[in-house]
CSV table of C-alpha atoms in Angstrom, one decimal:
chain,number,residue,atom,x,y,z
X,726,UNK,CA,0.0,0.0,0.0
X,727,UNK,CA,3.3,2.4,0.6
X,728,UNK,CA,4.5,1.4,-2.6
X,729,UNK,CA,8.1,1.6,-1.7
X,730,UNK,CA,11.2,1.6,-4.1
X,731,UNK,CA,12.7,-0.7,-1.9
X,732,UNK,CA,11.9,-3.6,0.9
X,733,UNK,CA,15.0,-4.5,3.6
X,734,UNK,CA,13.8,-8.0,4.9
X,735,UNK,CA,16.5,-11.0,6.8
X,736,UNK,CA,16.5,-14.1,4.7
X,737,UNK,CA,13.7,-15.6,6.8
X,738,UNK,CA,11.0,-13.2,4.5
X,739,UNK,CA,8.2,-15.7,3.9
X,740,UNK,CA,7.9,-16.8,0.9
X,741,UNK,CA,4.5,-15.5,-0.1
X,742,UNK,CA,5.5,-12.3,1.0
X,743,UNK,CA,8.5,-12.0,-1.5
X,744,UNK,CA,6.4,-13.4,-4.1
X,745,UNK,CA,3.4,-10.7,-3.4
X,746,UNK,CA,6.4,-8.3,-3.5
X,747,UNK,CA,8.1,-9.8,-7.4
X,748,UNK,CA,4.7,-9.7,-8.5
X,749,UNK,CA,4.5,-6.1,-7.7
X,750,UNK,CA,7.8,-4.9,-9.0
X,751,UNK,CA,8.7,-4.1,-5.9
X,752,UNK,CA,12.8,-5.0,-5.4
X,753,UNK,CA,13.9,-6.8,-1.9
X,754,UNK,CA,17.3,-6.2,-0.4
X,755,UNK,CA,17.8,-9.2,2.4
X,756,UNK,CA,20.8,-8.8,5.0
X,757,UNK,CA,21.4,-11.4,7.2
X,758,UNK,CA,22.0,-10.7,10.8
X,759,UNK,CA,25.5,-9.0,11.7
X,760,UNK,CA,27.3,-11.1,14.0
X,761,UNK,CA,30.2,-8.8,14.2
X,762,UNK,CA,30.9,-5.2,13.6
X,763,UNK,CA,32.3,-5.6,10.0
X,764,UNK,CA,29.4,-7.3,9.1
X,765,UNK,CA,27.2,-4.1,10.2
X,766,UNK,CA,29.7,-1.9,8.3
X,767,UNK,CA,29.1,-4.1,5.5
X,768,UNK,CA,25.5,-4.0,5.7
X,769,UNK,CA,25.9,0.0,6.0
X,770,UNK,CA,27.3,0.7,2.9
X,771,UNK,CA,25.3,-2.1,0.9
X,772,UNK,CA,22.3,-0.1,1.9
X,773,UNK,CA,23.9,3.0,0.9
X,774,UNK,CA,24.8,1.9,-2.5
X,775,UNK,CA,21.1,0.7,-2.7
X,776,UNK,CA,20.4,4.7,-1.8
X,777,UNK,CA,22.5,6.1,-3.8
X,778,UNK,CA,24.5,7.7,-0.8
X,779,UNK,CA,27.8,5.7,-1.0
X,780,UNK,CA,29.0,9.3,0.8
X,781,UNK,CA,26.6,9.2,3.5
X,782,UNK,CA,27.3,5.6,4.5
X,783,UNK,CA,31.4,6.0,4.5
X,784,UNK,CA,30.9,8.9,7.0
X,785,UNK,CA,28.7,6.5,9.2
X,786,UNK,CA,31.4,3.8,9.4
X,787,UNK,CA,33.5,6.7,10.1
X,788,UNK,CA,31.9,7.3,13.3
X,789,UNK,CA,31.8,4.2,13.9
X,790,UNK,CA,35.0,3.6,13.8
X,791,UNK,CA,35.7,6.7,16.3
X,792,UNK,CA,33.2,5.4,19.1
X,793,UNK,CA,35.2,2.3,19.1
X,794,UNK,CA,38.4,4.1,18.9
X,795,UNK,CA,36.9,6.1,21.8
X,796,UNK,CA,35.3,3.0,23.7
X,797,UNK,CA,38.7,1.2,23.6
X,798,UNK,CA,40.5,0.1,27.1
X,799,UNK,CA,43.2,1.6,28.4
X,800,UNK,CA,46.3,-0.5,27.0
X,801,UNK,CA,47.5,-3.5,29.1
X,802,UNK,CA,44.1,-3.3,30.9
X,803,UNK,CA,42.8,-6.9,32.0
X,804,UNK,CA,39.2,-7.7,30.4
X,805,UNK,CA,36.4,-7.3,32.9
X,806,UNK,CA,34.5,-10.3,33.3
X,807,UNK,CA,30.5,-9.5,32.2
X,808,UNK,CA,27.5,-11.5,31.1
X,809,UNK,CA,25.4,-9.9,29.4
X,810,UNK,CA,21.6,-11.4,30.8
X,811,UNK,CA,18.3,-10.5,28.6
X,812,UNK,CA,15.1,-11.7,30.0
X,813,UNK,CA,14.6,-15.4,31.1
X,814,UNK,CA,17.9,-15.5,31.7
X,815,UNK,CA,19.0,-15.5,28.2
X,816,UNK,CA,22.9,-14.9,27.5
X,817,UNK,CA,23.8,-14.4,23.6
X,818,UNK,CA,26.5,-16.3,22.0
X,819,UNK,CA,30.1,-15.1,21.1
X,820,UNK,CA,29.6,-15.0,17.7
X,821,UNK,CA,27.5,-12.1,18.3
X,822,UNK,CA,27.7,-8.3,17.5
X,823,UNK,CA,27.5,-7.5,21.2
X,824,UNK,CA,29.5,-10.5,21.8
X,825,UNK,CA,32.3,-7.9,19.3
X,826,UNK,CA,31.0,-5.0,21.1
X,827,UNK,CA,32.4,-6.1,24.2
X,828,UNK,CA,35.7,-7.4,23.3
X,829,UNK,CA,36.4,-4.2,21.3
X,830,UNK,CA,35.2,-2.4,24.7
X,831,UNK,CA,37.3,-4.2,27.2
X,832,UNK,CA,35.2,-7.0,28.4
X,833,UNK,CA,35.5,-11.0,28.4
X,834,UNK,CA,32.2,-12.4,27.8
X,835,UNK,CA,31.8,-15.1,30.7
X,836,UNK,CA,29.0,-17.1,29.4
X,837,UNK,CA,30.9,-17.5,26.2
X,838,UNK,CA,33.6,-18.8,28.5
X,839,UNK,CA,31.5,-21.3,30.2
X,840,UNK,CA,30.8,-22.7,27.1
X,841,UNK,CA,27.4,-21.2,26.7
X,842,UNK,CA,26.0,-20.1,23.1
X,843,UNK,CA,23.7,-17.9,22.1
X,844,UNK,CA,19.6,-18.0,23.6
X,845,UNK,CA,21.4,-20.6,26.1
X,846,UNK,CA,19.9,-19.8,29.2
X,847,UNK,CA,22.4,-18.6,32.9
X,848,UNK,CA,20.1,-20.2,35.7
X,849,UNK,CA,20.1,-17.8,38.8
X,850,UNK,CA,22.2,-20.2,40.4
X,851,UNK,CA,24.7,-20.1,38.2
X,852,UNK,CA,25.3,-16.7,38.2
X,853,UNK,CA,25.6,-16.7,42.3
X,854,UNK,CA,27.8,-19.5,42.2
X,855,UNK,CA,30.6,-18.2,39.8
X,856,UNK,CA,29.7,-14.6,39.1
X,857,UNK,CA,31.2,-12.1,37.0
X,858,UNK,CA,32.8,-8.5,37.6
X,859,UNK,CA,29.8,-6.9,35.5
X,860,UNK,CA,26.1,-7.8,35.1
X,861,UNK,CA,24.8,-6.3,31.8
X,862,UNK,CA,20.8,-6.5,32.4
X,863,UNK,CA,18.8,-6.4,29.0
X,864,UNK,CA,15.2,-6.9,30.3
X,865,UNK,CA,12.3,-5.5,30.3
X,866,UNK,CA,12.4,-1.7,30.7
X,867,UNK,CA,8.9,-1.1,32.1
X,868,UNK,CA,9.5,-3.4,34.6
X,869,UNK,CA,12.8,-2.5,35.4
X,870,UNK,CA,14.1,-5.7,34.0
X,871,UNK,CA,12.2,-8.9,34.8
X,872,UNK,CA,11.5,-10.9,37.8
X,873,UNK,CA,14.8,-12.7,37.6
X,874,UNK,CA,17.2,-10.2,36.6
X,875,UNK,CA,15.7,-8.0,39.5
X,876,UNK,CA,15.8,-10.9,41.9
X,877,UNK,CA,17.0,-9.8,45.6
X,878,UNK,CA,19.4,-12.6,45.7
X,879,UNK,CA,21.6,-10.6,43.4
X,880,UNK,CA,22.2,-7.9,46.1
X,881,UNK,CA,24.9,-10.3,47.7
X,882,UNK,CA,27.0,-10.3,44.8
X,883,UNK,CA,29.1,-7.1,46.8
X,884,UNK,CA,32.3,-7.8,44.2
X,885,UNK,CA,29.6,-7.6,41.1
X,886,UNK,CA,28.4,-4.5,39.7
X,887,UNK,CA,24.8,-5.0,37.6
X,888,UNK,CA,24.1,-2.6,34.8
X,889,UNK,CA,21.3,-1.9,32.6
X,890,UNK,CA,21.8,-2.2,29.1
X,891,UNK,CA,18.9,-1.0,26.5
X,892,UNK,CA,17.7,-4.3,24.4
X,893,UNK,CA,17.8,-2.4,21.7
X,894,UNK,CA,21.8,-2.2,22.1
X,895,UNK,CA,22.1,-5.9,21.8
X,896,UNK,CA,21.0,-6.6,18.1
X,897,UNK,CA,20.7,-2.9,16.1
X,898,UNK,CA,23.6,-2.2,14.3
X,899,UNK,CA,24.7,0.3,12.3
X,900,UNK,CA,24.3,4.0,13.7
X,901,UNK,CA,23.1,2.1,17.6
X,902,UNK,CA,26.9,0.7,17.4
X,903,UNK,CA,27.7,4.2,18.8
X,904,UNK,CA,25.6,4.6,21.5
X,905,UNK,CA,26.4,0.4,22.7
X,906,UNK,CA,29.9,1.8,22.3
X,907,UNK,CA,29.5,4.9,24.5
X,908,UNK,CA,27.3,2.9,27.1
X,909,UNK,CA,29.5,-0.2,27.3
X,910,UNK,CA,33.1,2.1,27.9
X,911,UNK,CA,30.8,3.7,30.6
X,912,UNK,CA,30.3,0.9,32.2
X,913,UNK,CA,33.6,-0.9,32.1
X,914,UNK,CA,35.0,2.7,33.5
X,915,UNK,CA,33.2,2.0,36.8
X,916,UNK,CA,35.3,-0.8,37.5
X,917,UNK,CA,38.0,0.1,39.9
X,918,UNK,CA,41.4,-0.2,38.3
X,919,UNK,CA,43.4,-2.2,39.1
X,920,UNK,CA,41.0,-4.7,38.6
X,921,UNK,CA,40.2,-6.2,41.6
X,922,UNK,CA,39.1,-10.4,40.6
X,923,UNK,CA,40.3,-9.8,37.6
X,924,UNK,CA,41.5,-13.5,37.5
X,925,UNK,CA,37.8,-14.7,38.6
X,926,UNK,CA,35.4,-17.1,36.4
């Protein structure tokens, strides 16, 4: 009913809808997820081509590339342990972009280390039982998280700092790469250096 020039759809468009869209004339660009920051500066300038504004998508991998420059650790800084935790207690994988997000920002994904992949699930217990220096919260934000990433058990974790970090960071790349950037160097700057348990998990 738009009648747009162009549809951006992931390769899981269904099938009817791509042929309701070839009987129309109507081209479809499909980008599979970016499971790394190169792959989302990849995807940035294939869009831009398709625009027409090859300029305009350089100068967003541009800044970019200066949030992460910006986001960097200090050199010779140990990685902070984190787990990132979504609702349910979900924990993405490491071949991830946020999983790339945080090694480019000076963390060590734990529940990549624990051999944990991505929509694997970090019971409660697990995380009291061998936490990590950072708890990166993606839940629900009218509810302040959920149930179990809010859940008062947590308060006895005194070596682990718990975070909020916007669901939206998690997945969006592209221009959001800037802001999970920003957010994530916050974070990690909150850490007292020297890192104290920096050999834990």
């Amino acid at each position: 009913a738009l009648k747009p020039d162009l549809v951006i759809a992931d390769p899981f468009l269904p099938a009817a809808t791509s042929a309701a869209l070839a009987r129309l004339g109507i081209p479809v660009a499909r980008l599979p997820i970016a499971n790394s920051v190169d792959d989302s500066k990849a995807h940035v300038l294939q869009l831009a081509a398709l625009a027409g504004q090859h300029a305009r998508g350089q100068a967003l991998n541009a800044r970019i590339d200066n949030a992460l420059a910006a986001a960097a650790p200090p050199s010779g800084a140990s990685p902070v342990s984190a787990v990132v935790w979504q609702s349910g207690g979900i924990v993405p994988g490491d071949r991830s972009l946020i999983g790339d997000l945080l090694r480019r920002t000076g963390f060590r994904n734990l529940s990549a280390a624990r051999g944990l992949g991505q929509a694997d699930v970090l019971p409660l217990e697990a995380m009291l039982a061998d936490p990590p220096q950072v708890i990166l919260a993606a839940g629900n934000a009218l509810g302040n998280e959920d149930r179990l990433l809010a859940h008062p058990a947590l308060a006895a974790l005194k070596g682990t700092r718990r975070e909020r970090l916007g669901p939206s960071l998690l997945w969006c790349g592209g221009p959001t790469i800037v802001g999970a950037a920003e957010r994530l160097a916050a974070v990690r700057r909150l850490v007292p250096l020297p890192l104290a348990g920096a050999a834990r998990g």
